[in-house]
Amino acid sequence: MTDELDVLRRANPVPGDGPAFGDGPLDHRAELRLGRLLDGRRTRPRPGGRLRPVWVLTAVAAVAALTSVLLLGGPAATPAIAAPRPLAVLADSAPVPLERLAERAATAASEGSPALRKGTHVRSWSLGMSDTEPPVTLPEERMVRWTADGRHTELVVATDPRQHGRPVLSDEDGTPRLVDDGQVISRVTFPPSWSDAPPAARPPHDTGRLRAYLAETVHGDIRTTPELLDAMAQLLDNWTLGARESAALAGLLADSGGLRSAGALTDRVGRPGQAYVYDDGSGVRHMLILDPSTGAVLGLEETFTADRPEYGVRAGDVMQYRAWMR
């Protein structure tokens, strides 16, 4: 028996260099899912590791393929994949307390319009690190639309970095489609599927139940403002909120007490917004942008507040942003 055990211990049925288990690059979906499994979508630099924000990392192969297309001024110019500038609050703008904006959202929700809609339309960008490519990724726009029979279509487009705030997708006729320049990364139609678990389940429109919903979305308690913002982002990556859901979310954000009113700005899609900021103490600033009239979430941006030379980033560099659209 001992000899047989020794043979088994020396055996290696799944060697690390085997073709089925090689360390090949993950696509952006795999990166996203891996990040959720590892740490609930938080993206922190770790000692000895590489910075890899995982919300919307475009595949490195897509970046390489598009670099030759998106150039400024010809082949000899710098590739147009530079990081965006951080959003800036307008000078002398008057900050609106989040509690007051939540009240506006509740008033706007009294008419019940617009309605909740399953699916999302989001413009995004995130800083990514690779051993072989520059530490940037292309802006990306994603539209997900569902049909009554449970099918859904996802269209992902890599957009020109010179036009960070210019949407290129439209679904006026109910079908995701290109209306401007953009390089299609993927266009997939999925078969019918249903789920009664968040974030696929229909979100509630009262603050208490929404908090429980978001906690289930991230598979744990929501104890901090960054955790709340992460759960919110997952919700908005699956649903386009109606007026009542937006009011519930605004109330929940106001109750968190962690967000500081910063003032007015113009978001990356050209919309007026009110900014609310949270510095998490780890060198990252979270900026939430809300519609000043309805309290609907327009965007979320994270920037570094301290130099991180080990990762090649400086204070003020954008780590990632999201701009959600109807």
Short mmCIF file of C-alpha atoms in Angstrom, two decimals:
data_model
loop_
_atom_site.label_atom_id
_atom_site.label_comp_id
_atom_site.label_asym_id
_atom_site.label_seq_id
_atom_site.Cartn_x
_atom_site.Cartn_y
_atom_site.Cartn_z
CA MET A 1 0.00 0.00 0.00
CA THR A 2 2.84 2.40 0.85
CA ASP A 3 4.41 1.91 -2.59
CA GLU A 4 1.09 2.64 -4.27
CA LEU A 5 0.67 5.85 -2.25
CA ASP A 6 4.16 6.99 -3.22
CA VAL A 7 3.33 6.44 -6.88
CA LEU A 8 0.17 8.51 -6.52
CA ARG A 9 2.03 11.32 -4.74
CA ARG A 10 4.59 11.51 -7.55
CA ALA A 11 1.88 11.51 -10.23
CA ASN A 12 0.76 14.85 -11.64
CA PRO A 13 -2.31 14.38 -13.84
CA VAL A 14 -2.72 18.15 -14.40
CA PRO A 15 0.77 19.63 -14.90
CA GLY A 16 1.01 23.41 -14.85
CA ASP A 17 2.41 23.46 -18.38
CA GLY A 18 -0.37 21.28 -19.77
CA PRO A 19 -2.21 22.80 -22.75
CA ALA A 20 -5.60 22.76 -21.03
CA PHE A 21 -4.35 24.63 -17.97
CA GLY A 22 -1.89 27.14 -19.37
CA ASP A 23 -1.79 30.72 -18.10
CA GLY A 24 -3.37 32.29 -21.13
CA PRO A 25 -4.83 35.83 -21.01
CA LEU A 26 -8.37 36.24 -19.70
CA ASP A 27 -10.92 38.10 -21.76
CA HIS A 28 -12.81 41.02 -20.18
CA ARG A 29 -15.70 38.80 -19.07
CA ALA A 30 -13.38 36.36 -17.33
CA GLU A 31 -11.51 39.23 -15.64
CA LEU A 32 -14.81 40.62 -14.36
CA ARG A 33 -16.05 37.30 -12.99
CA LEU A 34 -12.70 36.47 -11.42
CA GLY A 35 -12.66 39.84 -9.69
CA ARG A 36 -16.13 39.30 -8.26
CA LEU A 37 -15.13 35.90 -6.91
CA LEU A 38 -11.89 37.12 -5.39
CA ASP A 39 -12.88 40.30 -3.64
CA GLY A 40 -16.34 41.53 -4.46
CA ARG A 41 -15.09 43.67 -7.35
CA ARG A 42 -12.78 45.80 -5.25
CA THR A 43 -9.64 46.72 -7.12
CA ARG A 44 -6.82 47.61 -4.77
CA PRO A 45 -3.09 47.56 -5.48
CA ARG A 46 -1.52 44.78 -3.42
CA PRO A 47 2.13 44.60 -2.27
CA GLY A 48 4.15 42.63 -4.77
CA GLY A 49 1.24 42.44 -7.22
CA ARG A 50 0.13 44.25 -10.33
CA LEU A 51 -2.65 46.78 -10.49
CA ARG A 52 -5.57 45.16 -12.31
CA PRO A 53 -8.89 47.00 -12.04
CA VAL A 54 -11.45 44.45 -13.18
CA TRP A 55 -14.70 46.31 -13.74
CA VAL A 56 -14.39 46.73 -17.50
CA LEU A 57 -10.96 45.59 -18.60
CA THR A 58 -10.95 45.29 -22.37
CA ALA A 59 -8.98 42.29 -23.56
CA VAL A 60 -5.33 43.11 -24.26
CA ALA A 61 -5.71 41.60 -27.70
CA ALA A 62 -8.46 44.09 -28.53
CA VAL A 63 -6.24 46.97 -27.43
CA ALA A 64 -3.38 45.76 -29.61
CA ALA A 65 -5.65 45.27 -32.60
CA LEU A 66 -7.16 48.74 -32.33
CA THR A 67 -4.02 50.72 -31.52
CA SER A 68 -3.06 50.82 -35.19
CA VAL A 69 -6.51 52.19 -36.08
CA LEU A 70 -6.82 54.92 -33.46
CA LEU A 71 -3.82 57.16 -34.08
CA LEU A 72 -3.48 60.91 -33.80
CA GLY A 73 -1.92 62.37 -36.93
CA GLY A 74 -0.61 59.27 -38.70
CA PRO A 75 1.58 56.22 -38.12
CA ALA A 76 4.37 58.14 -36.38
CA ALA A 77 2.05 59.74 -33.84
CA THR A 78 1.33 58.58 -30.31
CA PRO A 79 -1.48 56.00 -30.15
CA ALA A 80 -4.72 57.62 -29.01
CA ILE A 81 -5.12 55.42 -25.96
CA ALA A 82 -4.12 57.98 -23.36
CA ALA A 83 -5.97 58.10 -20.06
CA PRO A 84 -8.86 60.56 -19.73
CA ARG A 85 -8.57 63.62 -17.55
CA PRO A 86 -10.43 63.45 -14.23
CA LEU A 87 -13.77 65.23 -14.09
CA ALA A 88 -13.54 68.68 -12.53
CA VAL A 89 -16.17 70.48 -10.47
CA LEU A 90 -17.22 73.79 -12.00
CA ALA A 91 -15.68 76.83 -10.34
CA ASP A 92 -17.95 78.65 -7.87
CA SER A 93 -20.69 76.03 -8.26
CA ALA A 94 -22.98 75.55 -5.27
CA PRO A 95 -22.87 72.05 -3.73
CA VAL A 96 -26.27 70.48 -3.17
CA PRO A 97 -26.51 68.33 -0.01
CA LEU A 98 -27.20 64.71 -0.85
CA GLU A 99 -30.19 64.69 1.49
CA ARG A 100 -31.78 67.51 -0.52
CA LEU A 101 -31.13 65.71 -3.80
CA ALA A 102 -32.75 62.59 -2.34
CA GLU A 103 -35.83 64.70 -1.58
CA ARG A 104 -35.89 65.91 -5.19
CA ALA A 105 -35.64 62.31 -6.36
CA ALA A 106 -38.60 61.33 -4.19
CA THR A 107 -40.65 64.19 -5.63
CA ALA A 108 -39.70 63.27 -9.19
CA ALA A 109 -40.70 59.65 -8.52
CA SER A 110 -44.26 60.59 -7.59
CA GLU A 111 -45.27 60.43 -11.25
CA GLY A 112 -43.69 56.96 -11.67
CA SER A 113 -41.94 57.84 -14.92
CA PRO A 114 -39.58 56.81 -16.40
CA ALA A 115 -40.13 53.12 -15.72
CA LEU A 116 -37.63 50.48 -14.69
CA ARG A 117 -36.07 48.62 -17.61
CA LYS A 118 -33.95 45.49 -17.60
CA GLY A 119 -30.67 45.96 -19.42
CA THR A 120 -28.07 48.71 -19.42
CA HIS A 121 -26.24 51.24 -21.58
CA VAL A 122 -22.88 52.26 -20.14
CA ARG A 123 -19.76 54.07 -21.33
CA SER A 124 -16.67 53.03 -19.38
CA TRP A 125 -12.91 53.14 -19.16
CA SER A 126 -10.47 51.56 -16.70
CA LEU A 127 -6.75 51.45 -16.11
CA GLY A 128 -5.30 48.02 -16.72
CA MET A 129 -1.82 46.59 -16.39
CA SER A 130 -0.16 44.03 -18.61
CA ASP A 131 3.32 42.55 -18.79
CA THR A 132 3.58 43.37 -22.48
CA GLU A 133 1.22 46.28 -23.24
CA PRO A 134 1.01 49.95 -22.14
CA PRO A 135 -0.89 50.42 -18.85
CA VAL A 136 -4.10 51.69 -20.47
CA THR A 137 -7.22 50.30 -22.10
CA LEU A 138 -9.56 51.77 -24.65
CA PRO A 139 -12.86 53.44 -23.77
CA GLU A 140 -15.68 50.96 -24.11
CA GLU A 141 -19.42 51.27 -24.60
CA ARG A 142 -21.76 48.41 -23.79
CA MET A 143 -25.48 48.01 -24.40
CA VAL A 144 -27.56 45.12 -23.09
CA ARG A 145 -31.19 44.78 -24.11
CA TRP A 146 -33.71 42.12 -23.09
CA THR A 147 -36.77 40.81 -24.94
CA ALA A 148 -40.06 39.64 -23.45
CA ASP A 149 -39.18 35.96 -23.97
CA GLY A 150 -36.06 36.17 -21.76
CA ARG A 151 -33.43 36.55 -24.48
CA HIS A 152 -30.91 39.37 -24.37
CA THR A 153 -28.37 40.91 -26.70
CA GLU A 154 -25.06 42.44 -25.64
CA LEU A 155 -23.13 44.75 -27.95
CA VAL A 156 -19.68 45.95 -26.84
CA VAL A 157 -17.83 48.63 -28.79
CA ALA A 158 -14.32 50.06 -28.30
CA THR A 159 -14.67 53.78 -28.96
CA ASP A 160 -12.24 56.48 -30.06
CA PRO A 161 -10.32 57.73 -26.98
CA ARG A 162 -10.53 61.26 -28.37
CA GLN A 163 -14.31 61.12 -27.81
CA HIS A 164 -14.62 59.87 -24.22
CA GLY A 165 -18.10 61.31 -23.77
CA ARG A 166 -19.63 60.68 -27.17
CA PRO A 167 -21.98 57.64 -27.24
CA VAL A 168 -21.90 55.59 -30.43
CA LEU A 169 -24.74 53.19 -29.67
CA SER A 170 -28.48 53.72 -30.00
CA ASP A 171 -31.54 51.57 -29.45
CA GLU A 172 -34.35 53.91 -30.49
CA ASP A 173 -36.02 51.02 -32.31
CA GLY A 174 -35.35 48.58 -29.46
CA THR A 175 -32.32 46.97 -31.13
CA PRO A 176 -28.72 47.75 -30.09
CA ARG A 177 -27.00 49.30 -33.10
CA LEU A 178 -24.04 51.44 -34.11
CA VAL A 179 -24.73 55.05 -35.03
CA ASP A 180 -21.16 56.42 -35.10
CA ASP A 181 -17.58 55.26 -35.43
CA GLY A 182 -16.62 52.40 -33.15
CA GLN A 183 -14.84 49.07 -33.33
CA VAL A 184 -17.07 46.15 -32.35
CA ILE A 185 -15.47 43.94 -29.69
CA SER A 186 -18.38 41.55 -29.37
CA ARG A 187 -22.01 41.17 -30.39
CA VAL A 188 -23.75 38.25 -28.68
CA THR A 189 -27.38 37.15 -28.35
CA PHE A 190 -28.06 34.88 -25.40
CA PRO A 191 -30.87 32.31 -25.13
CA PRO A 192 -33.77 32.80 -22.70
CA SER A 193 -32.76 32.90 -19.04
CA TRP A 194 -34.40 33.92 -15.79
CA SER A 195 -33.16 34.33 -12.24
CA ASP A 196 -34.76 35.36 -8.95
CA ALA A 197 -31.42 36.34 -7.37
CA PRO A 198 -29.91 39.85 -7.46
CA PRO A 199 -28.74 41.51 -9.59
CA ALA A 200 -30.82 39.62 -12.17
CA ALA A 201 -33.95 39.84 -10.00
CA ARG A 202 -36.14 42.93 -10.28
CA PRO A 203 -34.85 45.56 -7.82
CA PRO A 204 -37.22 46.96 -5.18
CA HIS A 205 -38.12 50.62 -4.94
CA ASP A 206 -37.97 51.26 -1.19
CA THR A 207 -34.77 52.03 0.66
CA GLY A 208 -34.80 49.21 3.22
CA ARG A 209 -35.46 46.41 0.75
CA LEU A 210 -32.99 47.91 -1.72
CA ARG A 211 -30.21 47.77 0.87
CA ALA A 212 -30.93 44.06 1.44
CA TYR A 213 -31.03 43.54 -2.33
CA LEU A 214 -27.64 45.18 -2.82
CA ALA A 215 -26.13 43.20 0.05
CA GLU A 216 -27.28 39.99 -1.63
CA THR A 217 -25.84 41.25 -4.92
CA VAL A 218 -22.33 41.37 -3.43
CA HIS A 219 -22.90 38.25 -1.28
CA GLY A 220 -22.29 39.96 2.03
CA ASP A 221 -23.04 42.91 4.31
CA ILE A 222 -22.54 46.46 3.06
CA ARG A 223 -20.54 48.16 5.79
CA THR A 224 -18.69 50.95 3.96
CA THR A 225 -19.38 53.58 1.32
CA PRO A 226 -17.07 51.92 -1.27
CA GLU A 227 -18.95 48.64 -0.77
CA LEU A 228 -22.24 50.46 -1.32
CA LEU A 229 -20.89 52.09 -4.49
CA ASP A 230 -19.65 48.74 -5.76
CA ALA A 231 -23.05 47.13 -5.21
CA MET A 232 -24.74 50.10 -6.86
CA ALA A 233 -22.50 49.71 -9.92
CA GLN A 234 -23.43 46.04 -10.24
CA LEU A 235 -27.12 46.99 -10.12
CA LEU A 236 -26.67 49.65 -12.81
CA ASP A 237 -24.69 47.24 -14.98
CA ASN A 238 -27.84 45.10 -15.14
CA TRP A 239 -30.79 47.51 -14.88
CA THR A 240 -31.76 50.96 -16.12
CA LEU A 241 -33.50 52.32 -13.06
CA GLY A 242 -36.90 53.95 -13.13
CA ALA A 243 -37.83 57.05 -11.16
CA ARG A 244 -38.95 55.11 -8.07
CA GLU A 245 -35.85 52.91 -7.99
CA SER A 246 -33.61 55.95 -8.46
CA ALA A 247 -35.34 57.67 -5.54
CA ALA A 248 -34.80 54.63 -3.31
CA LEU A 249 -31.13 54.50 -4.30
CA ALA A 250 -30.66 58.24 -3.69
CA GLY A 251 -32.19 57.83 -0.24
CA LEU A 252 -29.89 54.91 0.51
CA LEU A 253 -26.83 56.88 -0.62
CA ALA A 254 -27.88 59.84 1.53
CA ASP A 255 -28.37 57.58 4.56
CA SER A 256 -24.83 56.19 4.16
CA GLY A 257 -23.39 59.48 5.41
CA GLY A 258 -20.03 58.95 3.72
CA LEU A 259 -20.39 61.08 0.60
CA ARG A 260 -19.38 64.75 0.63
CA SER A 261 -21.08 67.32 -1.63
CA ALA A 262 -18.51 68.74 -4.06
CA GLY A 263 -20.47 70.88 -6.52
CA ALA A 264 -21.73 70.89 -10.08
CA LEU A 265 -19.98 69.49 -13.15
CA THR A 266 -20.56 68.27 -16.69
CA ASP A 267 -20.28 64.51 -16.96
CA ARG A 268 -18.55 62.50 -19.68
CA VAL A 269 -21.68 62.37 -21.82
CA GLY A 270 -22.25 66.14 -21.62
CA ARG A 271 -24.96 66.04 -18.95
CA PRO A 272 -25.19 68.42 -15.98
CA GLY A 273 -24.56 66.65 -12.69
CA GLN A 274 -23.90 67.06 -9.00
CA ALA A 275 -20.73 65.43 -7.65
CA TYR A 276 -20.39 63.61 -4.32
CA VAL A 277 -16.96 62.50 -3.16
CA TYR A 278 -15.58 59.86 -0.81
CA ASP A 279 -11.88 59.42 -0.01
CA ASP A 280 -11.42 55.88 1.23
CA GLY A 281 -8.06 56.37 2.94
CA SER A 282 -6.18 54.03 0.60
CA GLY A 283 -5.21 56.63 -1.99
CA VAL A 284 -8.37 56.43 -4.11
CA ARG A 285 -11.12 59.04 -4.44
CA HIS A 286 -14.62 57.94 -5.44
CA MET A 287 -16.77 60.53 -7.23
CA LEU A 288 -20.47 59.80 -7.68
CA ILE A 289 -22.36 61.94 -10.21
CA LEU A 290 -26.14 62.37 -9.84
CA ASP A 291 -28.73 64.12 -11.97
CA PRO A 292 -29.42 67.43 -10.15
CA SER A 293 -33.17 67.27 -10.86
CA THR A 294 -34.10 63.61 -10.50
CA GLY A 295 -31.32 62.16 -8.35
CA ALA A 296 -30.64 59.43 -10.92
CA VAL A 297 -27.10 58.07 -10.98
CA LEU A 298 -25.21 59.34 -14.03
CA GLY A 299 -21.70 58.12 -13.35
CA LEU A 300 -19.00 56.93 -10.99
CA GLU A 301 -15.31 57.78 -11.24
CA GLU A 302 -12.27 56.71 -9.23
CA THR A 303 -8.98 58.61 -9.26
CA PHE A 304 -5.71 58.17 -7.41
CA THR A 305 -5.04 60.75 -4.69
CA ALA A 306 -1.40 59.75 -4.13
CA ASP A 307 1.52 58.76 -6.34
CA ARG A 308 2.02 55.01 -6.70
CA PRO A 309 5.38 54.77 -8.49
CA GLU A 310 5.44 50.98 -8.16
CA TYR A 311 2.43 50.91 -10.50
CA GLY A 312 3.45 53.83 -12.70
CA VAL A 313 0.56 56.07 -11.64
CA ARG A 314 0.46 59.54 -10.12
CA ALA A 315 -2.00 61.48 -8.02
CA GLY A 316 -4.85 62.67 -10.23
CA ASP A 317 -4.69 59.74 -12.65
CA VAL A 318 -8.08 58.23 -13.44
CA MET A 319 -8.36 54.63 -12.27
CA GLN A 320 -11.74 53.95 -13.86
CA TYR A 321 -15.06 55.54 -14.70
CA ARG A 322 -18.61 54.57 -15.61
CA ALA A 323 -21.28 56.72 -17.30
CA TRP A 324 -24.73 55.13 -17.35
CA MET A 325 -27.30 56.21 -19.92
CA ARG A 326 -30.92 55.43 -20.67
#
